[in-house]
């Protein structure tokens, strides 16, 4: 069942948002950015060769053998990551995001079992299930989902479940942020089973690390 999302008229917006995404510092600024970006998000990221969702889905396919496994697409946005996950044969996929308008776009793709409107930096998560895998493609960063989001995921992962997430160059080169991520991995005895560097947005020469960690 999909959550109730308010339907609104869409207004054509040709403004480019990608060059702004790393500038905002507060949660409210970031949320406003994504709520205004939803119409051009898919086109703008596709035009810049947004590869991280594909790389995350390939890692998921490599390590999660059960195609009926329950998967959460954390920070699903408009569904770009969800489409890649579905393309690998997984079909029990839920999505969550903090932007209602992004979720409207994700809902229109009809690829998710459930969608949840949720602040990823909140202490309270409202998911109904525990998951075999959580995928966070292009989500965890100093200006978006904080390390707390990774910490909160652990409660909703089944024993031996996977968390697959990316850290782009901006996030990985922030040593304080990176230290917090690795502290969570160590404190909760998560095992890094793969860590691979590759393209994120190749048109702007931005790369990312893909982590696969196991509970």
GROMACS .gro file of C-alpha atoms in nm:
model
  215
    1UNK     CA    1   0.000   0.000   0.000
    2UNK     CA    2   0.128   0.342  -0.089
    3UNK     CA    3   0.115   0.625   0.161
    4UNK     CA    4  -0.121   0.910   0.083
    5UNK     CA    5   0.073   1.179  -0.099
    6UNK     CA    6  -0.088   1.513  -0.172
    7UNK     CA    7  -0.129   1.563  -0.545
    8UNK     CA    8  -0.044   1.906  -0.681
    9UNK     CA    9  -0.026   2.062  -1.026
   10UNK     CA   10   0.319   2.039  -1.176
   11UNK     CA   11   0.484   2.360  -1.293
   12UNK     CA   12   0.748   2.348  -1.564
   13UNK     CA   13   1.085   2.438  -1.414
   14UNK     CA   14   1.396   2.450  -1.628
   15UNK     CA   15   1.625   2.566  -1.346
   16UNK     CA   16   1.936   2.358  -1.290
   17UNK     CA   17   1.978   2.234  -0.935
   18UNK     CA   18   2.277   2.000  -0.944
   19UNK     CA   19   2.526   2.282  -0.898
   20UNK     CA   20   2.343   2.388  -0.580
   21UNK     CA   21   2.312   2.055  -0.403
   22UNK     CA   22   2.648   2.072  -0.222
   23UNK     CA   23   2.609   2.434  -0.114
   24UNK     CA   24   2.323   2.405   0.134
   25UNK     CA   25   2.402   2.335   0.498
   26UNK     CA   26   2.067   2.305   0.679
   27UNK     CA   27   1.807   2.030   0.655
   28UNK     CA   28   1.535   2.281   0.563
   29UNK     CA   29   1.741   2.427   0.277
   30UNK     CA   30   1.813   2.080   0.142
   31UNK     CA   31   1.449   1.976   0.167
   32UNK     CA   32   1.337   2.290  -0.018
   33UNK     CA   33   1.593   2.219  -0.289
   34UNK     CA   34   1.460   1.869  -0.352
   35UNK     CA   35   1.097   1.979  -0.338
   36UNK     CA   36   1.174   2.227  -0.617
   37UNK     CA   37   1.393   1.986  -0.814
   38UNK     CA   38   1.148   1.701  -0.860
   39UNK     CA   39   1.038   1.788  -1.214
   40UNK     CA   40   1.385   1.805  -1.369
   41UNK     CA   41   1.568   1.567  -1.133
   42UNK     CA   42   1.568   1.256  -1.352
   43UNK     CA   43   1.665   1.445  -1.667
   44UNK     CA   44   1.940   1.648  -1.503
   45UNK     CA   45   2.105   1.352  -1.332
   46UNK     CA   46   2.071   1.128  -1.636
   47UNK     CA   47   2.230   1.397  -1.852
   48UNK     CA   48   2.525   1.401  -1.612
   49UNK     CA   49   2.564   1.019  -1.622
   50UNK     CA   50   2.446   0.941  -1.270
   51UNK     CA   51   2.594   0.593  -1.234
   52UNK     CA   52   2.588   0.526  -0.858
   53UNK     CA   53   2.236   0.371  -0.850
   54UNK     CA   54   2.344   0.119  -1.114
   55UNK     CA   55   2.662   0.038  -0.922
   56UNK     CA   56   2.466  -0.009  -0.598
   57UNK     CA   57   2.215  -0.238  -0.767
   58UNK     CA   58   2.499  -0.445  -0.911
   59UNK     CA   59   2.644  -0.486  -0.562
   60UNK     CA   60   2.299  -0.585  -0.435
   61UNK     CA   61   2.267  -0.849  -0.706
   62UNK     CA   62   2.613  -0.980  -0.623
   63UNK     CA   63   2.548  -1.032  -0.252
   64UNK     CA   64   2.171  -1.080  -0.208
   65UNK     CA   65   2.076  -1.408  -0.371
   66UNK     CA   66   1.708  -1.410  -0.271
   67UNK     CA   67   1.519  -1.219  -0.541
   68UNK     CA   68   1.214  -1.213  -0.310
   69UNK     CA   69   1.413  -1.047  -0.034
   70UNK     CA   70   1.270  -0.736   0.131
   71UNK     CA   71   1.463  -0.426   0.023
   72UNK     CA   72   1.444  -0.065   0.139
   73UNK     CA   73   1.554   0.210  -0.100
   74UNK     CA   74   1.663   0.473   0.152
   75UNK     CA   75   1.635   0.826   0.016
   76UNK     CA   76   1.463   0.691  -0.293
   77UNK     CA   77   1.393   1.032  -0.445
   78UNK     CA   78   1.209   0.997  -0.776
   79UNK     CA   79   1.289   0.627  -0.807
   80UNK     CA   80   1.610   0.621  -1.011
   81UNK     CA   81   1.768   0.377  -0.766
   82UNK     CA   82   1.449   0.173  -0.740
   83UNK     CA   83   1.438   0.127  -1.118
   84UNK     CA   84   1.791  -0.015  -1.112
   85UNK     CA   85   1.704  -0.250  -0.824
   86UNK     CA   86   1.392  -0.374  -1.004
   87UNK     CA   87   1.596  -0.428  -1.322
   88UNK     CA   88   1.801  -0.688  -1.133
   89UNK     CA   89   1.491  -0.899  -1.067
   90UNK     CA   90   1.407  -0.784  -0.714
   91UNK     CA   91   1.040  -0.695  -0.666
   92UNK     CA   92   0.982  -0.652  -0.293
   93UNK     CA   93   1.111  -0.296  -0.275
   94UNK     CA   94   0.996  -0.019  -0.041
   95UNK     CA   95   1.111   0.342  -0.070
   96UNK     CA   96   1.145   0.631   0.168
   97UNK     CA   97   1.234   0.997   0.124
   98UNK     CA   98   1.191   1.329   0.305
   99UNK     CA   99   1.057   1.512  -0.002
  100UNK     CA  100   0.686   1.471  -0.069
  101UNK     CA  101   0.723   1.591  -0.427
  102UNK     CA  102   1.004   1.348  -0.497
  103UNK     CA  103   0.780   1.071  -0.366
  104UNK     CA  104   0.503   1.182  -0.604
  105UNK     CA  105   0.740   1.111  -0.892
  106UNK     CA  106   0.847   0.780  -0.741
  107UNK     CA  107   0.481   0.683  -0.694
  108UNK     CA  108   0.409   0.751  -1.061
  109UNK     CA  109   0.668   0.491  -1.166
  110UNK     CA  110   0.474   0.215  -0.982
  111UNK     CA  111   0.787   0.023  -0.891
  112UNK     CA  112   0.762   0.035  -0.512
  113UNK     CA  113   0.559  -0.191  -0.286
  114UNK     CA  114   0.531   0.085  -0.023
  115UNK     CA  115   0.646   0.445  -0.001
  116UNK     CA  116   0.714   0.627   0.324
  117UNK     CA  117   0.747   1.001   0.376
  118UNK     CA  118   1.022   1.023   0.634
  119UNK     CA  119   1.305   1.248   0.751
  120UNK     CA  120   1.615   1.031   0.724
  121UNK     CA  121   1.783   1.226   1.004
  122UNK     CA  122   1.498   1.162   1.247
  123UNK     CA  123   1.539   0.932   1.547
  124UNK     CA  124   1.203   0.768   1.477
  125UNK     CA  125   1.155   0.542   1.175
  126UNK     CA  126   0.810   0.414   1.080
  127UNK     CA  127   0.887   0.112   0.862
  128UNK     CA  128   0.660  -0.191   0.891
  129UNK     CA  129   0.919  -0.452   0.798
  130UNK     CA  130   1.271  -0.561   0.870
  131UNK     CA  131   1.476  -0.577   0.553
  132UNK     CA  132   1.719  -0.817   0.392
  133UNK     CA  133   1.897  -0.518   0.241
  134UNK     CA  134   1.891  -0.140   0.259
  135UNK     CA  135   2.027   0.056  -0.037
  136UNK     CA  136   2.122   0.423  -0.002
  137UNK     CA  137   2.251   0.544  -0.339
  138UNK     CA  138   2.371   0.903  -0.344
  139UNK     CA  139   2.209   0.973  -0.008
  140UNK     CA  140   2.455   0.970   0.282
  141UNK     CA  141   2.652   1.295   0.285
  142UNK     CA  142   2.723   1.591   0.514
  143UNK     CA  143   2.447   1.798   0.351
  144UNK     CA  144   2.183   1.527   0.325
  145UNK     CA  145   2.147   1.207   0.526
  146UNK     CA  146   2.381   1.230   0.824
  147UNK     CA  147   2.565   0.935   0.985
  148UNK     CA  148   2.261   0.898   1.212
  149UNK     CA  149   2.069   0.768   0.909
  150UNK     CA  150   2.315   0.480   0.874
  151UNK     CA  151   2.293   0.411   1.247
  152UNK     CA  152   1.913   0.403   1.235
  153UNK     CA  153   1.920   0.154   0.947
  154UNK     CA  154   2.075  -0.111   1.168
  155UNK     CA  155   1.752  -0.155   1.364
  156UNK     CA  156   1.562  -0.243   1.046
  157UNK     CA  157   1.809  -0.490   0.899
  158UNK     CA  158   1.755  -0.861   0.950
  159UNK     CA  159   2.041  -1.069   1.095
  160UNK     CA  160   2.306  -1.107   0.824
  161UNK     CA  161   2.131  -0.834   0.626
  162UNK     CA  162   2.313  -0.592   0.397
  163UNK     CA  163   2.349  -0.215   0.391
  164UNK     CA  164   2.475  -0.084   0.058
  165UNK     CA  165   2.555   0.286   0.049
  166UNK     CA  166   2.764   0.534  -0.144
  167UNK     CA  167   2.991   0.815  -0.032
  168UNK     CA  168   3.079   1.059  -0.308
  169UNK     CA  169   3.408   1.248  -0.317
  170UNK     CA  170   3.265   1.538  -0.115
  171UNK     CA  171   3.153   1.306   0.165
  172UNK     CA  172   3.457   1.077   0.160
  173UNK     CA  173   3.702   1.368   0.173
  174UNK     CA  174   3.527   1.516   0.478
  175UNK     CA  175   3.741   1.338   0.737
  176UNK     CA  176   3.514   1.420   1.032
  177UNK     CA  177   3.211   1.284   0.845
  178UNK     CA  178   3.399   0.976   0.725
  179UNK     CA  179   3.523   0.910   1.077
  180UNK     CA  180   3.166   0.907   1.208
  181UNK     CA  181   3.060   0.659   0.939
  182UNK     CA  182   3.344   0.422   1.024
  183UNK     CA  183   3.278   0.460   1.397
  184UNK     CA  184   2.922   0.335   1.342
  185UNK     CA  185   3.050   0.042   1.137
  186UNK     CA  186   3.295  -0.048   1.415
  187UNK     CA  187   3.061   0.017   1.710
  188UNK     CA  188   2.787  -0.207   1.568
  189UNK     CA  189   3.025  -0.479   1.450
  190UNK     CA  190   2.927  -0.440   1.087
  191UNK     CA  191   3.153  -0.616   0.841
  192UNK     CA  192   3.268  -0.438   0.526
  193UNK     CA  193   3.250  -0.708   0.259
  194UNK     CA  194   3.316  -0.479  -0.036
  195UNK     CA  195   3.433  -0.123  -0.089
  196UNK     CA  196   3.482  -0.004  -0.445
  197UNK     CA  197   3.563   0.332  -0.606
  198UNK     CA  198   3.408   0.437  -0.936
  199UNK     CA  199   3.202   0.691  -1.126
  200UNK     CA  200   2.922   0.883  -0.956
  201UNK     CA  201   2.837   1.166  -1.197
  202UNK     CA  202   3.087   1.110  -1.474
  203UNK     CA  203   3.000   1.421  -1.677
  204UNK     CA  204   3.125   1.639  -1.390
  205UNK     CA  205   3.411   1.402  -1.298
  206UNK     CA  206   3.264   1.318  -0.958
  207UNK     CA  207   3.326   0.970  -0.821
  208UNK     CA  208   3.199   0.768  -0.526
  209UNK     CA  209   3.285   0.478  -0.301
  210UNK     CA  210   3.029   0.198  -0.279
  211UNK     CA  211   3.025   0.021   0.058
  212UNK     CA  212   2.864  -0.317   0.115
  213UNK     CA  213   2.839  -0.391   0.486
  214UNK     CA  214   2.684  -0.691   0.658
  215UNK     CA  215   2.512  -0.699   0.994
   0.00000   0.00000   0.00000
